[in-house]
Rosetta silent file (secondary structure, phi, psi, omega in degrees, C-alpha in Angstrom):
SEQUENCE: ARRIAAEAKASLAALKVEGKVVIEHGAPATMILKHVRRGDLVALGNRGLSGLDRFLLGSVSTRVVQHAPCSVLVVKQPPRPLAKILLATDGSKSSEKVLRFLIQKLRPENLEVSIMHVMPFLRYPEIKEAGKALVDRYAEKLAMAGYRVSEVLKVGQPADEIIKLADRRKVDLIVAGAKGLGAVARFILGSVSTRLVQHSSCSVLVVR
SCORE:     score description
SCORE:     0.000 S_00000001
   1 L     0.000  -40.560  178.548   72.161  139.677  110.947 S_00000001
   2 H   -65.040  -39.812  179.085   68.393  139.941  111.440 S_00000001
   3 H   -63.826  -44.985 -179.998   68.405  136.789  113.565 S_00000001
   4 H   -64.174  -39.793  178.461   71.251  138.054  115.759 S_00000001
   5 H   -63.127  -41.218  179.399   69.552  141.434  116.139 S_00000001
   6 H   -64.895  -40.539  178.203   66.310  139.747  117.223 S_00000001
   7 H   -64.891  -39.347  179.032   68.189  137.625  119.775 S_00000001
   8 H   -65.252  -42.492  178.282   69.946  140.709  121.138 S_00000001
   9 H   -62.856  -40.602  178.872   66.666  142.591  121.522 S_00000001
  10 H   -64.551  -38.409  178.758   65.148  139.596  123.325 S_00000001
  11 H   -65.324  -43.634  177.951   68.140  139.458  125.680 S_00000001
  12 H   -59.702  -43.277 -179.578   67.844  143.157  126.491 S_00000001
  13 H   -65.715  -42.222 -178.734   64.147  142.742  127.239 S_00000001
  14 H   -64.656  -35.837 -179.716   64.708  139.651  129.402 S_00000001
  15 L   -87.178   -2.268 -178.269   67.399  141.433  131.420 S_00000001
  16 L    57.387   43.497  178.174   65.297  144.612  131.638 S_00000001
  17 L  -108.689  127.928  177.452   68.142  146.629  130.126 S_00000001
  18 L   -76.697  140.600  178.963   67.343  149.689  128.028 S_00000001
  19 L   172.907  179.218  177.586   69.201  149.876  124.727 S_00000001
  20 L  -135.060  156.766  179.875   69.063  149.605  120.983 S_00000001
  21 L  -111.897  128.785 -177.094   70.432  147.163  118.428 S_00000001
  22 L  -122.011  133.764  173.983   72.267  148.496  115.383 S_00000001
  23 L  -104.861  126.295  179.769   73.327  146.582  112.269 S_00000001
  24 L  -120.422  158.485  175.636   76.338  148.017  110.439 S_00000001
  25 L  -117.049  122.062  179.312   78.166  147.064  107.251 S_00000001
  26 L   148.322 -171.329  178.324   81.963  147.211  107.296 S_00000001
  27 L   -65.344  128.861 -173.095   85.045  146.166  109.226 S_00000001
  28 H   -54.529  -49.701 -177.596   83.881  145.173  112.742 S_00000001
  29 H   -62.349  -41.033  179.739   86.432  147.146  114.755 S_00000001
  30 H   -62.381  -42.914 -179.098   85.921  150.270  112.649 S_00000001
  31 H   -68.598  -38.176  177.061   82.145  150.079  113.036 S_00000001
  32 H   -62.561  -48.277 -177.789   82.396  149.515  116.801 S_00000001
  33 H   -63.638  -27.053  178.394   84.731  152.477  117.232 S_00000001
  34 H   -61.220  -29.159 -172.565   82.346  154.635  115.189 S_00000001
  35 H   -99.017   -6.154 -174.174   79.723  154.328  117.952 S_00000001
  36 L  -100.262  151.080  179.363   81.810  154.839  121.108 S_00000001
  37 L  -131.910  162.048  176.550   82.577  158.044  122.935 S_00000001
  38 L   -57.272  134.463 -178.164   84.796  159.001  125.846 S_00000001
  39 L    96.518  -12.429  176.974   83.181  157.862  129.094 S_00000001
  40 L   -79.502  177.441  169.550   81.462  154.840  127.514 S_00000001
  41 E  -131.400  123.645  174.579   82.268  151.183  128.147 S_00000001
  42 E   -94.869  128.884  175.133   82.734  148.775  125.245 S_00000001
  43 E  -120.470  126.246 -178.758   82.032  145.114  126.080 S_00000001
  44 E  -150.171  161.692  178.271   82.919  142.458  123.534 S_00000001
  45 E   -78.716  168.358 -175.637   83.956  138.841  123.235 S_00000001
  46 L   -84.132  -35.082 -175.724   87.495  137.690  122.708 S_00000001
  47 L  -139.391  151.191  176.585   87.074  135.624  119.556 S_00000001
  48 L  -157.180  -42.660 -178.606   84.583  135.266  116.754 S_00000001
  49 L   -80.193  161.360  174.377   86.306  135.047  113.406 S_00000001
  50 L   -69.272  166.919 -179.669   88.150  132.003  112.127 S_00000001
  51 H   -58.001  -42.650 -179.361   91.925  131.835  112.433 S_00000001
  52 H   -65.861  -44.407  179.853   92.462  132.794  108.792 S_00000001
  53 H   -63.016  -38.462  178.939   90.061  135.725  108.972 S_00000001
  54 H   -64.633  -37.383  178.863   91.737  136.934  112.173 S_00000001
  55 H   -64.468  -39.663 -177.202   95.108  136.771  110.439 S_00000001
  56 H   -77.678  -39.358 -172.253   93.815  138.834  107.512 S_00000001
  57 H   -97.835  -19.707 -172.953   91.696  141.347  109.422 S_00000001
  58 L    87.036  152.707 -179.536   93.465  141.561  112.759 S_00000001
  59 L   -68.031  127.290  179.462   91.868  140.807  116.115 S_00000001
  60 H   -63.084  -46.089 -177.992   88.774  142.931  116.624 S_00000001
  61 H   -62.970  -39.295  179.148   89.188  143.011  120.405 S_00000001
  62 H   -64.167  -44.406 -179.468   92.852  144.032  120.112 S_00000001
  63 H   -64.710  -39.962  179.841   92.068  146.872  117.709 S_00000001
  64 H   -66.450  -42.798  177.967   89.231  148.154  119.870 S_00000001
  65 H   -60.197  -40.855 -176.919   91.411  148.072  123.001 S_00000001
  66 H   -70.926  -31.634 -168.795   94.174  149.956  121.189 S_00000001
  67 H  -117.536  -10.133 -178.441   91.997  152.671  119.643 S_00000001
  68 L   -67.946  143.590  178.190   88.841  153.133  121.732 S_00000001
  69 L   -83.699    4.537 -174.718   88.594  156.485  123.583 S_00000001
  70 L  -135.002  179.500  178.040   86.944  154.713  126.529 S_00000001
  71 E   -69.140  150.365 -177.011   87.329  151.661  128.756 S_00000001
  72 E  -132.038  128.924  174.901   87.006  148.230  127.133 S_00000001
  73 E  -107.121  119.685  177.051   85.877  144.949  128.713 S_00000001
  74 E  -105.836  113.654 -173.311   86.958  141.801  126.844 S_00000001
  75 E   -93.977  127.617 -177.768   84.911  138.840  128.102 S_00000001
  76 L  -119.586  -11.444 -177.036   86.486  135.396  127.915 S_00000001
  77 L  -120.660  162.492  171.189   84.406  133.290  130.333 S_00000001
  78 L   -60.884  154.816 -179.056   80.740  132.401  130.759 S_00000001
  79 L   -57.529  136.247  176.903   78.851  134.842  133.004 S_00000001
  80 L  -161.481  156.222  179.008   79.574  134.391  136.717 S_00000001
  81 L   -63.963  143.193  175.792   79.718  136.579  139.823 S_00000001
  82 L   -75.371  129.222  176.191   82.984  138.417  140.338 S_00000001
  83 L  -124.195  -37.357 -177.243   84.894  137.108  143.335 S_00000001
  84 E  -128.330  128.437  179.003   88.572  137.694  142.555 S_00000001
  85 E  -122.203  139.731  173.173   90.093  140.668  140.723 S_00000001
  86 E  -110.476  115.833  177.236   93.730  141.227  139.805 S_00000001
  87 E   -98.253  118.042  178.114   94.687  144.901  139.631 S_00000001
  88 E   -98.977  124.663 -177.166   97.927  145.446  137.704 S_00000001
  89 L  -131.206  145.280  172.493   99.630  148.739  138.482 S_00000001
  90 L  -124.217    8.114  178.517  102.829  150.493  137.451 S_00000001
  91 L    83.522    4.618 -178.915  102.132  153.773  139.250 S_00000001
  92 L   -78.807  171.742  175.419  101.249  155.646  136.050 S_00000001
  93 H   -60.075  -34.933  178.850   98.327  158.026  135.578 S_00000001
  94 H   -63.917  -39.629  177.849   96.561  155.207  133.763 S_00000001
  95 H   -66.386  -34.021  176.920   96.916  152.975  136.836 S_00000001
  96 H   -63.473  -34.619  176.249   95.455  155.733  138.998 S_00000001
  97 H   -65.046  -36.826  176.965   92.369  155.648  136.778 S_00000001
  98 H   -61.458  -45.766  179.174   92.096  151.911  137.444 S_00000001
  99 H   -59.140  -46.527  179.303   92.161  152.557  141.186 S_00000001
 100 H   -63.322  -36.825  179.580   89.444  155.213  140.899 S_00000001
 101 H   -61.205  -46.717 -179.048   87.346  152.879  138.733 S_00000001
 102 H   -64.474  -37.884 -177.871   87.372  150.135  141.382 S_00000001
 103 H   -74.264  -38.428 -171.872   86.540  152.571  144.163 S_00000001
 104 H   -95.843  -27.266 -170.141   83.836  154.513  142.321 S_00000001
 105 H  -107.757  -22.838 -177.724   82.249  152.033  139.886 S_00000001
 106 L  -110.414  155.315  175.384   82.253  148.594  141.559 S_00000001
 107 L   -95.015  125.470 -170.988   80.678  147.342  144.762 S_00000001
 108 L   -80.042   -4.050 -175.874   83.352  145.802  146.991 S_00000001
 109 L   -55.956  125.163  175.926   81.107  143.298  148.840 S_00000001
 110 L    61.350   21.771  178.450   82.758  139.841  148.812 S_00000001
 111 L  -105.328  130.347  176.591   85.382  140.992  146.301 S_00000001
 112 E  -107.328  127.557 -178.534   89.030  140.122  146.769 S_00000001
 113 E  -114.127  122.616  170.923   91.593  142.267  144.937 S_00000001
 114 E   -93.161  118.802 -179.295   95.180  141.171  144.331 S_00000001
 115 E   -96.733  118.773 -172.203   97.273  144.308  143.790 S_00000001
 116 E  -122.341  135.527  172.864  100.275  143.482  141.626 S_00000001
 117 E  -130.063  128.964 -179.031  103.343  145.454  140.604 S_00000001
 118 E  -106.955  125.362 -176.871  106.004  143.943  138.349 S_00000001
 119 E  -100.242  154.331  178.802  109.525  145.325  138.657 S_00000001
 120 L   -74.539  167.409  179.765  112.303  145.233  136.033 S_00000001
 121 L   -77.274   67.587  179.349  115.381  143.010  136.258 S_00000001
 122 L  -130.852  128.881 -175.721  117.453  145.620  138.105 S_00000001
 123 L   -89.906   66.341  176.394  119.196  144.942  141.407 S_00000001
 124 L  -122.216  122.453 -178.831  118.527  148.252  143.092 S_00000001
 125 H   -60.796  -27.170 -179.844  116.860  148.238  146.540 S_00000001
 126 H   -63.287  -33.442 -179.975  115.248  151.596  145.757 S_00000001
 127 H   -66.227  -44.245  178.459  113.162  149.960  143.013 S_00000001
 128 H   -65.040  -40.150  179.221  111.798  147.342  145.403 S_00000001
 129 H   -63.508  -42.145  178.938  111.097  149.972  148.041 S_00000001
 130 H   -64.887  -41.172  178.684  109.233  152.131  145.520 S_00000001
 131 H   -64.069  -41.766  178.490  107.202  149.126  144.331 S_00000001
 132 H   -64.328  -41.960  178.607  106.309  148.145  147.892 S_00000001
 133 H   -63.238  -36.873 -179.861  105.233  151.705  148.690 S_00000001
 134 H   -64.100  -52.214 -178.203  103.079  151.739  145.548 S_00000001
 135 H   -68.344  -31.942  175.375  101.136  148.549  146.323 S_00000001
 136 H   -60.740  -43.339 -178.613  100.843  149.582  149.995 S_00000001
 137 H   -65.241  -43.774  178.102   99.175  152.842  148.940 S_00000001
 138 H   -63.816  -42.939 -178.503   96.749  151.074  146.601 S_00000001
 139 H   -62.104  -41.376 -179.956   95.984  148.435  149.241 S_00000001
 140 H   -62.089  -44.308 -177.978   95.215  151.074  151.865 S_00000001
 141 H   -68.470  -40.146 -179.848   92.780  152.928  149.591 S_00000001
 142 H   -70.991  -36.684  177.089   90.996  149.758  148.436 S_00000001
 143 H   -63.971  -39.801  177.537   90.752  148.411  151.983 S_00000001
 144 H   -64.310  -29.462  178.770   89.181  151.699  153.092 S_00000001
 145 H   -79.830   -9.537  176.545   86.654  151.291  150.263 S_00000001
 146 L   110.811    2.389  179.356   85.677  147.854  151.614 S_00000001
 147 L   -81.754  151.516  165.269   87.703  145.439  149.469 S_00000001
 148 E   -88.062  128.384 -170.931   89.657  142.475  150.788 S_00000001
 149 E  -126.279  152.577  168.769   93.171  142.996  149.442 S_00000001
 150 E  -138.067  155.163 -175.269   96.476  141.184  149.028 S_00000001
 151 E  -116.647  139.243 -178.802   99.761  142.559  147.701 S_00000001
 152 E  -135.810  125.011  172.561  102.097  140.969  145.153 S_00000001
 153 E  -114.519  129.416  179.187  105.539  142.161  144.021 S_00000001
 154 E  -133.763  160.154  173.527  107.234  140.307  141.164 S_00000001
 155 E  -115.979  131.606  179.142  110.291  140.721  138.959 S_00000001
 156 L   151.032 -161.386  175.429  110.007  140.028  135.229 S_00000001
 157 L   -80.230  124.893 -170.867  108.063  140.947  132.109 S_00000001
 158 H   -53.109  -53.771 -175.542  104.797  142.600  133.280 S_00000001
 159 H   -60.883  -42.957 -178.720  102.271  140.845  131.025 S_00000001
 160 H   -61.713  -46.105 -178.261  103.814  137.397  131.566 S_00000001
 161 H   -68.278  -37.171  178.219  103.863  137.735  135.353 S_00000001
 162 H   -63.198  -46.206 -179.012  100.326  139.142  135.463 S_00000001
 163 H   -64.188  -41.368  179.387   98.957  136.250  133.394 S_00000001
 164 H   -62.471  -43.269  179.444  100.780  133.645  135.510 S_00000001
 165 H   -67.137  -39.893  179.259   99.402  135.083  138.746 S_00000001
 166 H   -60.653  -41.429  178.342   95.885  135.338  137.291 S_00000001
 167 H   -68.029  -42.354 -176.979   95.992  131.651  136.339 S_00000001
 168 H   -65.910  -39.003 -178.192   97.464  130.574  139.668 S_00000001
 169 H   -92.966   -2.049  178.274   94.883  132.464  141.723 S_00000001
 170 L    54.632   51.729 -179.339   92.022  131.715  139.297 S_00000001
 171 L   -75.804  155.449 -179.912   90.921  135.347  139.154 S_00000001
 172 L   -88.207  -26.076 -173.887   87.730  136.329  137.372 S_00000001
 173 E  -153.374  131.281  169.321   88.948  139.652  135.982 S_00000001
 174 E   -96.757  131.519  177.746   92.240  141.419  135.294 S_00000001
 175 E  -118.826  125.231 -176.951   91.975  145.210  135.514 S_00000001
 176 E  -144.022  161.005  174.929   94.745  147.305  133.975 S_00000001
 177 E   -79.298  161.616 -178.169   95.363  150.752  132.551 S_00000001
 178 L   -76.007  -30.117 -177.402   95.482  151.402  128.834 S_00000001
 179 L  -142.069  147.625  176.737   98.960  152.946  128.914 S_00000001
 180 L  -153.055  -47.127 -179.317  101.869  152.925  131.279 S_00000001
 181 L   -75.834  159.534  174.101  105.183  152.488  129.522 S_00000001
 182 L   -71.222  168.056 -175.108  106.832  155.195  127.483 S_00000001
 183 H   -60.843  -41.546 -178.807  106.554  155.115  123.708 S_00000001
 184 H   -67.159  -46.370  179.778  110.004  153.599  123.145 S_00000001
 185 H   -63.989  -35.631  179.523  109.559  150.883  125.765 S_00000001
 186 H   -66.578  -36.136  177.541  106.080  150.121  124.403 S_00000001
 187 H   -64.831  -38.509 -177.912  107.566  149.672  120.935 S_00000001
 188 H   -76.779  -47.238 -172.262  110.172  147.253  122.303 S_00000001
 189 H   -92.366  -19.548 -171.960  108.046  145.270  124.758 S_00000001
 190 L    85.810  152.207 -179.134  104.605  145.576  123.229 S_00000001
 191 L   -67.263  128.266  179.077  101.623  147.075  125.056 S_00000001
 192 H   -60.235  -46.426 -178.350  100.990  145.242  128.321 S_00000001
 193 H   -61.877  -38.419  178.258   97.229  145.723  128.056 S_00000001
 194 H   -64.879  -42.681  178.974   97.221  144.371  124.496 S_00000001
 195 H   -65.605  -36.483  176.831   99.189  141.284  125.521 S_00000001
 196 H   -62.449  -44.831  179.150   96.812  140.686  128.415 S_00000001
 197 H   -62.059  -39.936 -175.778   93.829  140.806  126.076 S_00000001
 198 H   -75.916  -33.119 -166.452   95.498  138.450  123.623 S_00000001
 199 H  -120.319  -12.828 -178.971   96.937  135.846  126.007 S_00000001
 200 L   -74.293  154.503  178.929   95.120  135.805  129.358 S_00000001
 201 L   -92.883  -10.119  178.880   92.631  133.037  130.070 S_00000001
 202 L  -112.327  170.998 -179.367   90.281  135.283  132.071 S_00000001
 203 E   -65.415  153.446 -176.680   88.354  138.425  131.162 S_00000001
 204 E  -132.538  130.928  174.388   90.252  141.723  130.969 S_00000001
 205 E  -111.379  117.508  177.669   89.051  145.269  131.670 S_00000001
 206 E  -101.817  116.736 -172.343   91.266  147.984  130.173 S_00000001
 207 E   -97.358  133.658  171.785   90.451  151.302  131.862 S_00000001
 208 L  -119.311    0.000    0.000   90.797  154.718  130.233 S_00000001
């Protein structure tokens, strides 16, 4: 722990980032959540414990994503400049927060955003029209902010389709809201954001 703390302090100094290093004793997710507040950003790696320990303790990143009062960035790749972002939206209030985050917190220079909406297996033209209107609205706002945008409409299970598109387009970051489905649907399908954190091959930012 002392060695890791010393390395962290050296990294902060080298990057000229102000901060402090804290050593805690206890369950990792519980200790992380103890220090975060609404409006913060938690950044953590995807894996650290062995498979057996993860089975016994639960995934730290999954627990933090589920319970943190703030946005959470789960990093899965070595550091590199952001070039391609996949924004997953379902039109919920949580998705609106994602849109505001991209407009207010990131610099759009040389960033390409794929705006994706996944529709259910229902053959109603109104659903497709509503989905198209949704991604059109997001695309217009992001384009006005300076992003290069593309629009994607798919039919299927949201997390599965998002992960497939992210792999196909080799995106650097998936950005999604923390909640979107109703409680019953979330119980049946599982949280989309949680599945993205667990199964995507690229980094995931869950916005609150």
